[in-house]
Amino acid sequence: MIRNPTPGNISLLTSLALALLVSGVVYAVNPEFNDVIISFAVVLVSSFILFFLAIEVFIYRKIKLIYKTIHRLKTQRHLTDALRETSLKHNPIDDVNEEVVNWAKSQATEIEQLRKLEAFRKEFLGNVSHELKTPIFNIQGYIHTLLDGAIDDPEVNIHFLKKAAKSLDRLSDLVEDLISISQLETGQMKMEMEKFDIHALTLDIFEAMEMRAKEKGVDLVFKEGCDKPFWVYADKYRIRQVLVNLIVNSIKYGKANEGKTLVSFYDMDENLLIEVADNGEGIDAIHLPRLFERFYRVDRHRSRDEGGSGLGLAIVKHIIEAHNQTINVRSKIGVGTTFGFTLRKGSNEKAVAVL
């Protein structure tokens, strides 16, 4: 029977991969046996502690909480309380029967909740394990290739070290996204509210993404009439995170060589509607309701090839909801996809909103 990996297993695999990578680099620069062994031991121990704490605190804590919830629901019994509250004014048998029926219905609801929690636990743990395994196994493959002789070829070893570094970056991004979504869901992340021009913020992001968009052949533009200041009251850093995620996605999945990312602003009385649209291949309607779920991918193979942790849109949704606002998506095959979210219009207020 296949068992789910423990925090120690995952941390050990990651640490071994990282320690072997660093040792390979040290060996390539200075092939002294003692230096290689020392560097291997130091990196192995320090990275193991770091990865173990990160996984234990931000992933398995949530899994344990789900287990506790399931156990509490299984052992909870309401029949005694229900009978104590039964009215005996008319027919006590009918009253007791009604209470028992109500209790049975509530138990059926709890059982359904248990099933959903168990399914969520399995899916969440499976997704996290899979997302962690992918970059770890990639790093492992690159290191074994180097150890099998490729390290002696300067061009080849640099090529594989760059690939290993890219996989480590992906692993780091995944851990950072797991930390962010954990903080958002547990209420540990504060929204630092301020008044700012979202048009200027979007323009900054356009400039930062210019090279990436040119490589894909995608134009970054504002809708006619929207190339002017629009003031909102929100957490500027977090809204930048939202816009970066949506604009990066529109570049990734826009039409190659003749793509367009269109950003629009609409006055909605007290709120401002912001839309980010692409002219890509679009998303089938069957996927739209689950698009903001953690690790949900419309095309799993293509999404992993494009990079990303699978948590971006889930984080986006949590950030917008932390502002007491909404986000939606509409898409049409062959036409493209549009994400829209609202923000409160700018004011001179200063405050801190806590999730």
PDB file of N, CA and C in Angstrom, residues 47 68 76 119 145 237 249:
ATOM      1  N   SER A  47      19.439  22.760   5.250  1.00  0.00           N
ATOM      2  CA  SER A  47      18.261  22.767   4.372  1.00  0.00           C
ATOM      3  C   SER A  47      17.190  21.811   4.880  1.00  0.00           C
ATOM      4  N   LYS A  68      -8.470  16.625  12.984  1.00  0.00           N
ATOM      5  CA  LYS A  68      -9.146  16.924  14.248  1.00  0.00           C
ATOM      6  C   LYS A  68     -10.620  17.227  14.020  1.00  0.00           C
ATOM      7  N   GLN A  76     -19.145  13.539  17.906  1.00  0.00           N
ATOM      8  CA  GLN A  76     -20.144  14.469  18.428  1.00  0.00           C
ATOM      9  C   GLN A  76     -21.532  13.832  18.394  1.00  0.00           C
ATOM     10  N   ALA A 119     -12.246  13.884   1.257  1.00  0.00           N
ATOM     11  CA  ALA A 119     -11.866  14.034  -0.153  1.00  0.00           C
ATOM     12  C   ALA A 119     -10.936  15.217  -0.339  1.00  0.00           C
ATOM     13  N   THR A 145      23.067  13.077 -13.696  1.00  0.00           N
ATOM     14  CA  THR A 145      23.714  13.243 -15.003  1.00  0.00           C
ATOM     15  C   THR A 145      25.108  13.841 -14.825  1.00  0.00           C
ATOM     16  N   TYR A 237       0.277  46.661  -2.487  1.00  0.00           N
ATOM     17  CA  TYR A 237       1.190  45.539  -2.723  1.00  0.00           C
ATOM     18  C   TYR A 237       0.420  44.294  -3.152  1.00  0.00           C
ATOM     19  N   ASN A 249      -0.693  35.493 -16.728  1.00  0.00           N
ATOM     20  CA  ASN A 249      -1.523  34.442 -17.323  1.00  0.00           C
ATOM     21  C   ASN A 249      -2.002  34.830 -18.720  1.00  0.00           C
TER      22      ASN A 249
END
